[in-house]
Coordinates of C-alpha atoms and ligand atoms in Angstrom, one line a residue:
Chain A
M1 CA 32.8 -241.8 -113.7
A2 CA 35.4 -241.2 -111.0
A3 CA 38.6 -240.0 -112.5
T4 CA 41.1 -241.6 -110.2
G5 CA 44.2 -243.8 -110.7
N6 CA 46.8 -243.2 -113.5
V7 CA 46.3 -240.8 -116.3
E8 CA 47.4 -242.5 -119.4
R9 CA 45.2 -240.9 -122.2
I10 CA 44.4 -237.2 -122.5
V11 CA 42.1 -236.0 -125.2
V12 CA 42.0 -232.4 -126.2
V13 CA 38.9 -231.1 -128.1
G14 CA 39.8 -228.1 -130.1
T15 CA 43.2 -227.3 -131.7
G16 CA 43.3 -223.6 -131.4
E17 CA 45.6 -221.6 -129.2
C18 CA 44.5 -223.2 -126.1
G19 CA 44.5 -226.8 -127.2
A20 CA 47.8 -226.7 -128.8
R21 CA 49.4 -225.1 -125.8
V22 CA 48.0 -227.8 -123.5
A23 CA 49.7 -230.6 -125.6
R24 CA 52.9 -228.9 -125.4
E25 CA 52.6 -228.1 -121.7
L26 CA 51.6 -231.7 -120.9
R27 CA 54.8 -232.9 -122.4
E28 CA 56.9 -230.3 -120.8
R29 CA 55.5 -231.3 -117.4
G30 CA 56.6 -234.9 -118.1
F31 CA 53.4 -236.5 -119.2
A32 CA 54.4 -239.7 -121.1
G33 CA 50.9 -241.0 -122.0
A34 CA 48.9 -240.6 -125.2
I35 CA 47.8 -237.1 -126.3
T36 CA 45.1 -236.8 -129.0
M37 CA 44.1 -233.5 -130.3
I38 CA 40.9 -233.3 -132.2
G39 CA 39.9 -230.3 -134.1
D40 CA 37.1 -229.6 -136.5
E41 CA 39.1 -227.3 -138.8
P42 CA 40.9 -228.8 -141.7
H43 CA 44.3 -227.3 -140.6
T44 CA 47.1 -227.7 -138.2
T45 CA 47.3 -225.5 -135.1
Y46 CA 47.5 -221.8 -136.1
E47 CA 47.3 -218.5 -134.3
R48 CA 44.3 -216.3 -135.0
P49 CA 45.6 -212.8 -134.0
P50 CA 47.5 -212.2 -137.2
L51 CA 44.4 -212.9 -139.2
S52 CA 43.1 -209.3 -138.7
K53 CA 46.5 -207.6 -138.6
S54 CA 49.7 -208.5 -140.4
A55 CA 48.6 -211.5 -142.2
L56 CA 45.4 -209.8 -143.6
I57 CA 47.7 -207.1 -145.2
S58 CA 50.1 -209.7 -146.7
D59 CA 49.3 -210.9 -150.2
E60 CA 48.9 -214.5 -149.2
I61 CA 47.8 -215.5 -145.8
S62 CA 50.2 -218.2 -144.4
P63 CA 49.4 -219.5 -141.0
V64 CA 51.6 -218.8 -138.0
E65 CA 51.5 -222.2 -136.2
V66 CA 51.0 -222.5 -132.5
L67 CA 52.8 -225.9 -132.5
P68 CA 54.8 -226.4 -135.7
V69 CA 54.2 -229.8 -137.3
A70 CA 57.8 -230.9 -136.4
R71 CA 57.1 -230.0 -132.8
L72 CA 53.9 -232.1 -132.8
A73 CA 55.8 -235.0 -134.0
E74 CA 58.6 -234.3 -131.5
F75 CA 56.1 -234.2 -128.7
D76 CA 54.4 -237.3 -130.0
V77 CA 50.9 -235.7 -130.2
E78 CA 48.3 -237.2 -132.4
L79 CA 46.5 -234.4 -134.4
M80 CA 43.2 -235.4 -135.7
S81 CA 42.2 -232.4 -137.9
G82 CA 39.0 -231.9 -139.9
T83 CA 37.1 -234.0 -137.2
A84 CA 34.6 -232.7 -134.9
V85 CA 33.8 -234.3 -131.5
E86 CA 30.0 -234.8 -131.8
S87 CA 29.3 -236.0 -128.2
L88 CA 30.8 -237.2 -125.0
D89 CA 30.0 -240.4 -123.4
R90 CA 30.9 -239.6 -119.9
D91 CA 30.0 -242.9 -118.4
R92 CA 32.2 -244.7 -120.7
M93 CA 34.8 -241.9 -120.9
L94 CA 34.7 -241.7 -124.7
A95 CA 34.8 -238.8 -127.2
V96 CA 32.5 -239.7 -130.0
L97 CA 33.6 -238.4 -133.4
S98 CA 31.8 -237.0 -136.5
D99 CA 33.1 -240.0 -138.4
G100 CA 31.6 -242.3 -135.9
G101 CA 35.0 -243.3 -134.2
E102 CA 35.4 -243.3 -130.5
V103 CA 38.5 -242.1 -128.5
P104 CA 38.8 -243.1 -124.9
Y105 CA 40.1 -240.7 -122.4
D106 CA 41.3 -240.6 -118.8
R107 CA 41.1 -236.8 -118.8
L108 CA 39.5 -234.6 -121.4
L109 CA 40.0 -231.0 -122.0
L110 CA 37.3 -228.9 -123.8
A111 CA 39.2 -226.0 -125.7
T112 CA 36.4 -225.4 -128.0
G113 CA 36.8 -221.6 -128.3
A114 CA 34.2 -219.5 -129.6
R115 CA 32.7 -218.6 -132.9
A116 CA 31.9 -215.2 -134.6
R117 CA 28.4 -213.9 -134.0
T118 CA 26.4 -213.4 -137.1
L119 CA 24.4 -210.3 -137.7
P120 CA 20.7 -210.9 -136.4
I121 CA 19.2 -208.7 -139.2
A122 CA 17.7 -209.2 -142.5
G123 CA 20.5 -210.1 -145.1
G124 CA 22.9 -210.6 -142.1
E125 CA 24.1 -213.6 -144.0
F126 CA 25.8 -211.0 -146.6
A127 CA 28.2 -209.9 -143.9
L128 CA 31.5 -211.8 -143.7
T129 CA 32.9 -212.7 -140.3
L130 CA 36.4 -213.3 -139.2
R131 CA 37.5 -216.1 -136.9
T132 CA 39.3 -218.7 -139.0
I133 CA 42.0 -218.8 -141.6
D134 CA 39.5 -219.6 -144.2
D135 CA 37.4 -216.6 -143.2
A136 CA 40.5 -214.4 -143.4
R137 CA 41.4 -215.8 -146.8
A138 CA 37.8 -215.1 -148.1
L139 CA 38.0 -211.7 -146.7
R140 CA 41.5 -211.0 -148.0
A141 CA 40.1 -212.0 -151.6
Q142 CA 37.6 -209.1 -151.4
L143 CA 40.1 -206.4 -150.2
G144 CA 42.2 -204.1 -152.5
P145 CA 42.7 -200.5 -153.6
G146 CA 39.4 -198.6 -154.2
R147 CA 37.1 -201.3 -152.7
S148 CA 34.5 -199.9 -150.3
V149 CA 34.2 -201.8 -147.1
T150 CA 31.7 -201.4 -144.4
V151 CA 32.6 -202.8 -140.9
I152 CA 29.8 -203.5 -138.5
G153 CA 31.1 -203.3 -134.9
A154 CA 33.8 -201.0 -133.6
G155 CA 35.3 -203.5 -131.1
L156 CA 38.8 -204.7 -131.4
I157 CA 38.4 -207.0 -134.4
G158 CA 36.3 -204.6 -136.3
L159 CA 38.8 -201.7 -135.8
E160 CA 41.8 -204.0 -136.7
V161 CA 40.0 -205.1 -139.9
A162 CA 39.2 -201.4 -140.7
A163 CA 42.8 -200.6 -140.2
S164 CA 44.1 -203.4 -142.3
A165 CA 41.5 -202.8 -145.1
R166 CA 42.6 -199.1 -145.2
Q167 CA 46.3 -200.1 -145.4
L168 CA 45.2 -202.2 -148.4
G169 CA 43.7 -199.1 -150.0
C170 CA 40.1 -199.7 -149.4
D171 CA 37.6 -196.9 -148.5
V172 CA 36.4 -197.9 -145.1
T173 CA 33.4 -196.9 -142.8
V174 CA 32.8 -198.4 -139.4
L175 CA 29.2 -198.5 -138.0
E176 CA 28.8 -199.0 -134.2
V177 CA 25.5 -199.2 -132.4
A178 CA 26.8 -198.1 -129.1
P179 CA 27.4 -194.5 -128.2
R180 CA 31.2 -195.1 -128.5
A181 CA 33.9 -197.4 -130.0
L182 CA 35.5 -200.1 -127.9
G183 CA 33.0 -199.7 -125.0
R184 CA 33.5 -203.3 -123.9
A185 CA 37.4 -203.2 -124.0
L186 CA 38.8 -199.9 -123.1
P187 CA 38.2 -196.6 -121.2
A188 CA 36.8 -193.9 -123.3
E189 CA 40.1 -191.8 -123.4
M190 CA 42.1 -194.8 -124.8
A191 CA 39.4 -195.6 -127.3
D192 CA 39.5 -191.9 -128.5
V193 CA 43.2 -192.2 -129.3
L194 CA 42.5 -195.1 -131.6
V195 CA 39.4 -193.6 -133.2
K196 CA 41.2 -190.3 -133.9
R197 CA 43.9 -192.2 -135.6
H198 CA 41.4 -193.9 -137.8
A199 CA 40.0 -190.5 -138.7
E200 CA 43.5 -189.2 -139.7
E201 CA 43.7 -192.3 -142.0
G202 CA 40.4 -191.5 -143.5
V203 CA 38.4 -194.1 -141.9
E204 CA 35.0 -192.8 -140.6
V205 CA 33.8 -194.4 -137.3
L206 CA 30.1 -193.7 -136.8
C207 CA 28.7 -194.5 -133.4
G208 CA 25.1 -194.8 -132.3
V209 CA 23.9 -196.1 -135.6
L210 CA 21.8 -199.2 -136.0
P211 CA 22.1 -201.2 -139.1
T212 CA 18.7 -202.6 -140.0
G213 CA 19.2 -204.7 -142.9
I214 CA 21.6 -205.7 -145.9
S215 CA 20.6 -206.3 -149.4
R216 CA 22.3 -206.7 -152.7
L217 CA 22.5 -203.7 -154.8
D218 CA 24.3 -203.3 -158.3
G219 CA 26.7 -206.0 -157.8
G220 CA 27.5 -204.7 -154.4
L221 CA 25.7 -204.4 -150.9
A222 CA 23.5 -201.8 -149.4
V223 CA 23.3 -201.4 -145.6
G224 CA 20.1 -199.9 -144.3
V225 CA 20.7 -197.8 -141.3
E226 CA 18.0 -196.5 -138.9
G227 CA 17.3 -192.8 -139.5
F228 CA 19.4 -192.5 -142.6
D229 CA 17.6 -191.5 -145.8
Q230 CA 19.9 -193.6 -148.0
P231 CA 21.6 -197.0 -147.3
I232 CA 25.3 -197.2 -147.0
T233 CA 26.6 -198.9 -150.1
A234 CA 29.6 -201.1 -150.1
D235 CA 31.5 -203.8 -151.9
V236 CA 32.1 -205.8 -148.7
V237 CA 30.3 -205.8 -145.5
I238 CA 32.1 -207.4 -142.5
A239 CA 30.7 -208.0 -139.0
G240 CA 32.8 -207.8 -136.0
I241 CA 30.1 -207.9 -133.2
G242 CA 31.6 -210.5 -130.8
V243 CA 31.7 -214.1 -130.3
T244 CA 29.7 -216.9 -129.0
P245 CA 31.4 -219.5 -126.8
N246 CA 31.3 -223.0 -128.3
V247 CA 29.4 -224.8 -125.4
E248 CA 27.0 -227.0 -127.2
L249 CA 29.1 -230.2 -126.8
A250 CA 29.4 -229.6 -123.0
Q251 CA 25.8 -228.8 -122.7
A252 CA 24.7 -232.0 -124.5
A253 CA 26.9 -233.8 -122.2
G254 CA 25.0 -232.4 -119.2
L255 CA 27.9 -230.2 -118.1
R256 CA 26.9 -226.8 -116.4
C257 CA 27.2 -223.8 -118.7
E258 CA 26.9 -220.1 -117.6
N259 CA 28.1 -217.7 -120.2
G260 CA 30.7 -220.4 -121.2
I261 CA 31.4 -224.0 -119.9
A262 CA 31.5 -223.4 -116.1
V263 CA 34.7 -224.3 -114.4
N264 CA 36.1 -223.6 -111.0
D265 CA 39.4 -221.7 -110.3
R266 CA 41.3 -225.1 -111.1
L267 CA 39.5 -225.1 -114.5
R268 CA 37.6 -228.3 -113.5
T269 CA 34.1 -228.9 -114.7
D270 CA 31.7 -230.7 -112.3
D271 CA 32.9 -233.9 -114.0
P272 CA 36.4 -234.7 -112.3
A273 CA 37.7 -236.1 -115.7
I274 CA 36.7 -233.1 -117.7
F275 CA 38.3 -229.7 -117.8
A276 CA 37.7 -226.5 -119.9
A277 CA 39.9 -223.6 -120.9
G278 CA 40.3 -220.7 -123.1
D279 CA 37.5 -218.8 -125.0
C280 CA 34.9 -221.5 -124.2
C281 CA 35.0 -221.4 -120.4
S282 CA 33.8 -219.1 -117.7
F283 CA 35.6 -219.2 -114.4
P284 CA 35.7 -217.3 -111.0
H285 CA 38.7 -214.9 -110.9
P286 CA 40.3 -214.7 -107.4
L287 CA 41.9 -211.2 -108.2
Y288 CA 38.3 -209.8 -108.7
G289 CA 36.4 -211.1 -105.9
G290 CA 35.8 -214.5 -107.4
R291 CA 33.4 -213.1 -109.9
R292 CA 32.7 -215.4 -112.7
I293 CA 34.1 -214.1 -116.0
R294 CA 34.9 -215.3 -119.5
L295 CA 37.8 -213.9 -121.4
E296 CA 38.4 -213.9 -125.2
S297 CA 42.1 -213.4 -125.3
W298 CA 45.2 -215.0 -126.6
R299 CA 47.1 -214.8 -123.4
N300 CA 44.1 -216.1 -121.4
A301 CA 44.1 -219.2 -123.6
H302 CA 47.8 -219.8 -123.1
D303 CA 47.7 -219.1 -119.3
Q304 CA 44.8 -221.3 -118.7
A305 CA 46.3 -224.1 -120.9
A306 CA 49.2 -224.2 -118.5
V307 CA 46.9 -224.4 -115.5
A308 CA 44.7 -227.1 -117.1
A309 CA 47.5 -229.2 -118.1
A310 CA 49.0 -229.2 -114.4
N311 CA 45.6 -230.1 -113.0
M312 CA 44.7 -232.8 -115.6
L313 CA 47.9 -234.4 -114.3
D314 CA 46.4 -234.3 -110.8
G315 CA 48.1 -230.9 -109.8
D316 CA 46.3 -228.3 -107.9
E317 CA 47.0 -224.9 -109.5
Q318 CA 44.8 -222.0 -109.3
H319 CA 44.1 -219.8 -112.4
A320 CA 44.8 -216.3 -111.1
A321 CA 46.6 -214.6 -114.0
V322 CA 45.8 -210.9 -114.6
P323 CA 43.8 -210.6 -117.8
W324 CA 46.0 -209.1 -120.6
F325 CA 45.4 -208.4 -124.3
W326 CA 46.9 -206.4 -127.1
S327 CA 45.8 -204.9 -130.5
D328 CA 47.6 -203.5 -133.4
Q329 CA 46.1 -200.7 -135.6
Y330 CA 48.2 -199.0 -138.1
D331 CA 51.6 -198.4 -136.4
L332 CA 49.8 -198.1 -132.9
G333 CA 50.1 -200.7 -130.4
L334 CA 47.6 -201.2 -127.6
Q335 CA 48.2 -203.3 -124.4
H336 CA 45.8 -203.6 -121.7
A337 CA 46.1 -205.5 -118.2
G338 CA 43.5 -206.1 -115.6
L339 CA 39.7 -205.4 -115.4
A340 CA 38.5 -201.8 -115.0
D341 CA 35.2 -202.3 -113.5
E342 CA 36.2 -201.5 -109.9
A343 CA 38.1 -198.4 -111.2
A344 CA 37.3 -195.3 -109.1
S345 CA 40.0 -193.0 -110.3
A346 CA 42.5 -192.8 -113.1
V347 CA 46.2 -191.7 -113.3
V348 CA 47.7 -190.8 -116.7
R349 CA 51.4 -191.3 -117.6
D350 CA 52.3 -189.5 -120.6
S351 CA 55.7 -190.7 -122.0
G352 CA 55.9 -188.2 -124.8
N353 CA 56.6 -189.7 -128.3
G354 CA 53.0 -190.2 -128.6
S355 CA 52.6 -192.9 -125.9
Q356 CA 50.4 -192.8 -123.0
I357 CA 49.2 -195.1 -120.3
R358 CA 46.0 -194.8 -118.2
F359 CA 46.0 -196.6 -114.8
A360 CA 42.9 -197.3 -113.1
L361 CA 42.8 -197.4 -109.3
A362 CA 40.0 -198.9 -107.1
L363 CA 38.6 -196.8 -104.1
D364 CA 41.2 -198.5 -101.7
G365 CA 43.9 -197.3 -104.0
R366 CA 44.7 -200.8 -105.5
L367 CA 45.8 -200.7 -109.1
V368 CA 43.2 -202.7 -110.9
A369 CA 43.9 -202.0 -114.7
A370 CA 46.2 -200.3 -117.1
S371 CA 46.0 -199.5 -120.8
G372 CA 48.8 -198.3 -122.9
V373 CA 48.8 -197.0 -126.5
G374 CA 51.6 -195.8 -128.6
P375 CA 54.0 -196.5 -131.6
G376 CA 54.7 -200.2 -131.7
T377 CA 55.6 -201.7 -128.3
S378 CA 56.4 -198.4 -126.7
T379 CA 54.2 -199.0 -123.6
A380 CA 54.8 -202.7 -123.3
K381 CA 57.4 -202.7 -120.4
D382 CA 55.2 -200.5 -118.2
I383 CA 52.1 -202.5 -118.9
R384 CA 54.0 -205.7 -117.9
V385 CA 55.1 -204.0 -114.7
A386 CA 51.6 -202.8 -114.1
E387 CA 50.4 -206.4 -114.5
M388 CA 52.7 -207.5 -111.9
L389 CA 51.5 -204.7 -109.5
I390 CA 47.9 -205.7 -110.3
A391 CA 48.8 -209.4 -109.4
A392 CA 50.3 -208.4 -106.1
G393 CA 47.3 -206.1 -105.1
N394 CA 49.7 -203.2 -104.9
R395 CA 48.6 -199.7 -104.1
P396 CA 51.2 -197.5 -106.0
D397 CA 51.7 -193.9 -105.2
P398 CA 49.7 -192.0 -107.8
E399 CA 52.3 -189.3 -108.1
V400 CA 55.0 -191.8 -109.1
V401 CA 52.8 -193.4 -111.4
A402 CA 52.2 -190.2 -113.2
D403 CA 55.8 -189.2 -113.4
A404 CA 57.1 -190.5 -116.7
S405 CA 60.8 -189.6 -115.5
V406 CA 60.7 -192.4 -112.8
P407 CA 60.9 -195.9 -114.4
L408 CA 57.7 -197.8 -113.4
K409 CA 60.0 -200.8 -112.8
E410 CA 61.2 -199.1 -109.6
L411 CA 57.7 -199.7 -108.0
I412 CA 58.2 -203.6 -108.2
K413 CA 61.5 -203.3 -106.5
S414 CA 60.2 -201.2 -103.5
Chain B
M1 CA 86.7 -216.3 -137.5
S2 CA 86.0 -213.6 -135.0
N3 CA 84.7 -210.2 -136.1
W4 CA 84.6 -207.9 -133.0
T5 CA 82.6 -204.9 -133.5
R6 CA 81.9 -202.1 -131.1
A7 CA 78.2 -202.1 -130.2
C8 CA 77.9 -199.2 -127.6
G9 CA 79.4 -197.8 -124.5
T10 CA 79.1 -199.7 -121.2
D11 CA 77.0 -196.6 -119.8
D12 CA 74.5 -196.6 -122.7
I13 CA 72.6 -199.5 -121.0
D14 CA 71.1 -199.2 -117.5
N15 CA 71.6 -202.0 -115.1
E16 CA 69.3 -204.8 -115.7
D17 CA 68.2 -203.4 -118.9
V18 CA 68.6 -203.7 -122.8
I19 CA 69.0 -201.5 -125.8
P20 CA 68.7 -202.0 -129.5
V21 CA 71.8 -201.8 -131.7
A22 CA 71.8 -201.9 -135.5
I23 CA 75.1 -203.0 -137.3
D24 CA 75.3 -203.1 -141.0
G25 CA 71.4 -203.4 -141.3
H26 CA 71.2 -206.1 -138.7
D27 CA 69.4 -205.7 -135.4
Y28 CA 70.9 -206.9 -132.2
A29 CA 69.7 -206.6 -128.5
V30 CA 72.6 -205.8 -126.1
Y31 CA 71.9 -206.5 -122.3
R32 CA 73.4 -205.5 -119.0
S33 CA 72.6 -207.9 -116.3
P34 CA 72.0 -207.0 -112.6
D35 CA 75.7 -208.1 -112.0
D36 CA 76.8 -205.6 -114.7
D37 CA 77.8 -208.4 -117.1
Y38 CA 77.1 -207.7 -120.8
F39 CA 75.4 -210.0 -123.4
A40 CA 74.1 -209.8 -126.9
T41 CA 71.4 -211.6 -129.0
D42 CA 69.7 -211.2 -132.2
G43 CA 67.3 -208.2 -132.1
H44 CA 64.2 -210.0 -133.2
C45 CA 62.0 -212.4 -131.3
T46 CA 61.9 -215.9 -132.8
H47 CA 57.9 -215.9 -132.4
E48 CA 56.8 -213.2 -134.7
A49 CA 59.9 -211.2 -135.2
F50 CA 59.1 -208.1 -133.2
L51 CA 62.0 -206.1 -131.9
L52 CA 63.0 -207.3 -128.3
A53 CA 64.7 -204.1 -127.1
E54 CA 61.4 -202.6 -125.7
G55 CA 61.0 -205.6 -123.5
L56 CA 61.4 -206.0 -119.7
V57 CA 64.6 -207.4 -118.3
M58 CA 64.5 -209.2 -115.1
D59 CA 67.5 -211.2 -113.8
N60 CA 68.8 -213.3 -116.8
I61 CA 65.3 -213.1 -118.7
I62 CA 64.2 -210.8 -121.5
E63 CA 60.5 -210.7 -122.0
C64 CA 59.4 -210.0 -125.6
P65 CA 57.3 -206.8 -125.5
K66 CA 54.8 -208.1 -128.1
H67 CA 53.4 -211.3 -126.5
N68 CA 55.7 -211.7 -123.5
G69 CA 57.6 -214.7 -125.0
R70 CA 60.6 -215.3 -122.6
F71 CA 64.2 -215.9 -123.3
D72 CA 67.4 -216.4 -121.0
Y73 CA 69.5 -213.8 -122.8
T74 CA 72.7 -215.3 -121.5
T75 CA 72.2 -218.5 -123.4
G76 CA 69.4 -217.6 -125.9
E77 CA 67.3 -220.4 -124.6
G78 CA 63.5 -220.0 -125.1
K79 CA 61.5 -220.3 -121.9
G80 CA 58.2 -221.9 -123.0
A81 CA 55.3 -221.0 -125.3
P82 CA 54.7 -219.1 -127.5
I83 CA 58.5 -219.4 -128.1
C84 CA 59.4 -222.4 -130.2
E85 CA 62.9 -221.6 -131.3
D86 CA 65.9 -220.3 -129.2
L87 CA 67.4 -217.0 -129.8
R88 CA 70.9 -216.6 -131.3
T89 CA 73.5 -215.2 -128.9
Y90 CA 76.8 -213.6 -129.8
P91 CA 80.1 -213.4 -127.7
V92 CA 80.7 -210.1 -126.0
K93 CA 83.7 -208.3 -124.4
V94 CA 84.0 -205.1 -122.7
E95 CA 87.1 -202.9 -123.2
G96 CA 87.9 -199.3 -122.3
G97 CA 84.2 -198.5 -121.5
S98 CA 82.9 -200.1 -124.8
V99 CA 80.9 -203.2 -125.4
Y100 CA 82.0 -205.3 -128.4
I101 CA 80.2 -208.1 -129.9
D102 CA 81.7 -210.8 -132.0
L103 CA 79.6 -210.9 -135.2
G104 CA 81.5 -214.1 -136.4
Ligands
FAD1 C1 40.9 -212.2 -136.1 C2 41.3 -212.4 -134.6 C3 42.1 -211.6 -134.1 C4 42.5 -211.7 -132.5 N1 43.3 -210.8 -132.1 C5 43.7 -211.0 -130.9 C6 44.6 -209.9 -130.3 O1 45.2 -209.2 -130.8 N2 45.0 -210.1 -128.9 C7 44.2 -211.1 -128.2 O2 44.5 -211.1 -127.0 N3 43.4 -211.9 -128.7 C8 43.1 -211.9 -130.0 N4 42.2 -212.7 -130.5 C9 41.5 -213.8 -129.8 C10 42.4 -215.1 -129.7 O3 42.7 -215.5 -130.8 C11 41.5 -216.1 -128.9 O4 41.3 -215.7 -127.5 C12 42.1 -217.5 -128.9 O5 42.2 -217.9 -130.2 C13 41.3 -218.5 -128.0 O6 41.9 -219.7 -128.0 P1 41.0 -221.0 -127.9 O7 41.9 -222.2 -128.1 O8 40.3 -220.9 -126.6 O9 39.8 -221.0 -128.9 P2 40.1 -221.1 -130.6 O10 41.3 -220.4 -130.9 O11 38.8 -220.5 -131.0 O12 40.1 -222.6 -130.9 C14 39.0 -223.5 -130.6 C15 39.0 -224.6 -131.8 O13 38.1 -225.6 -131.3 C16 37.3 -226.0 -132.5 N5 36.2 -226.8 -131.9 C17 35.1 -226.3 -131.4 N6 34.2 -227.1 -131.2 C18 34.7 -228.5 -131.6 C19 34.3 -229.8 -131.6 N7 33.1 -230.0 -131.0 N8 35.1 -230.7 -132.1 C20 36.4 -230.4 -132.6 N9 36.8 -229.1 -132.6 C21 36.1 -228.1 -132.1 C22 37.1 -224.7 -133.2 O14 36.8 -224.9 -134.6 C23 38.6 -224.1 -133.1 O15 39.4 -224.5 -134.1 C24 41.9 -212.6 -131.9 C25 40.9 -213.5 -132.5 C26 40.6 -213.5 -133.8 C27 39.6 -214.4 -134.3
FES2 S1 56.9 -211.7 -131.1 FE1 57.9 -212.2 -129.2 S2 56.4 -213.2 -128.2 FE2 55.4 -213.0 -130.0

């Protein structure tokens, strides 16, 4: 199974953000061999982030393509959509398809992404989930003025859906089992800004409540909640309770999985011909002590695609990009760079005009994370600078960081 | 046919920065390079049409503030994913402390 010699055939499993980007990246790096992208969704490559935001609010959800069809042709990429890879024959280096076909590879990338978790309670199947464009269309068809919507889970997707449903005129309630919203994603102070905004829009976010079951009631649904006398009734229930990485294909092929398909910092699995990238993989992050993490973000899918492409072509690039994500709720834009678990102190930069940024510093003064929230992209520039400072292991002067009259950009120059 | 229109004063833009300029309902982004040269492009990113002017300018690159798509603002060339389409640029001239762009 040694993967040596010329790389002539590259197979990409999964045609999401990561798979599509890899195909483009391979060509931009001069790869002239065959690229076959195989995806089980019956669509061309499309972006997911708009599905809970701008697209969900529009009347008809049209896809934003990651690689427009014209580009696929220009890059001479074969796209097999509506086709699942059922198994990998690693000895013969073949991807075996749901229709029985076999596609040989010299290098194979697993970019299988993740799927929405379903609610593990009685009647959990009545709750919609949102991962694909088909999910978004099914959800959109249920939303409109006066419809009542219960969102289970106050994470990013749950709150984005809540904001979009509200903007479509729905009555929205969000239920979160944890003591606060966005516990996994953001510091409490930043989460509060968003929750407060939801309250101003008339969306109630109830934390510390445990849904126990969902049943049909009078043409609608009733969500039982522990400690509540009455169930919460709604026309639509949607669960945004996280995702599960799609590791089954890798697992069945005997590849190591630890909270995702386990790869090294070059995004290689233990099989030298097979790589994994995007939401499906876990990897050691050099900026955070080599700790194994898995990220579920658009930028990570793109960044890892570039590294995987280089290394499938026998390069030796390390994936060390600073984790970064954004969210949009109403007119508020959130951007976050870094991982905050080493945070020992925080510095706040209040830029007026409703924007603020929270910087997290480690004990040794290193900047480890920054989150900004404000109208539109008002904090973007500073978060981008913060990202560069985090990547460089910079220990910024907290007074300068807090002083909104000093452009943060000065710090990368000094 | 040229159609020179005043966009802003030369001092309205910091060195190595960008500002938004709206003319007749159309959004432009006007740049001042590290060498104090001036450039102009369409105001909206070609990815998902967010306004570019809150983005970070470094050397000849503007990074879109939404998803960090990159363009060379001197030529409009998109610099890799997620950008699939180049950005339209406009001729610029500086006269008497003002920046003019040729809207064509
Ligand atoms: C509604 C929504 C909103 C989001 N908003 C944001 C945001 O604002 N900011 C942000 O940073 N991130 C956001 N994300 C996350 C971001 O979209 C993901 O991180 C990104 O899509 C990951 O890309 P990927 O290619 O790794 O996986 P995916 O995009 O999930 O693609 C994987 C593809 O592989 C397919 N597949 C799986 N197994 C097989 C198989 N055996 N054979 C063939 N095909 C297979 C899947 O069906 C899927 O099409 C959002 C996600 C969703 C769902
Ligand atoms: S809108 Fe500019 S990169 Fe997405």
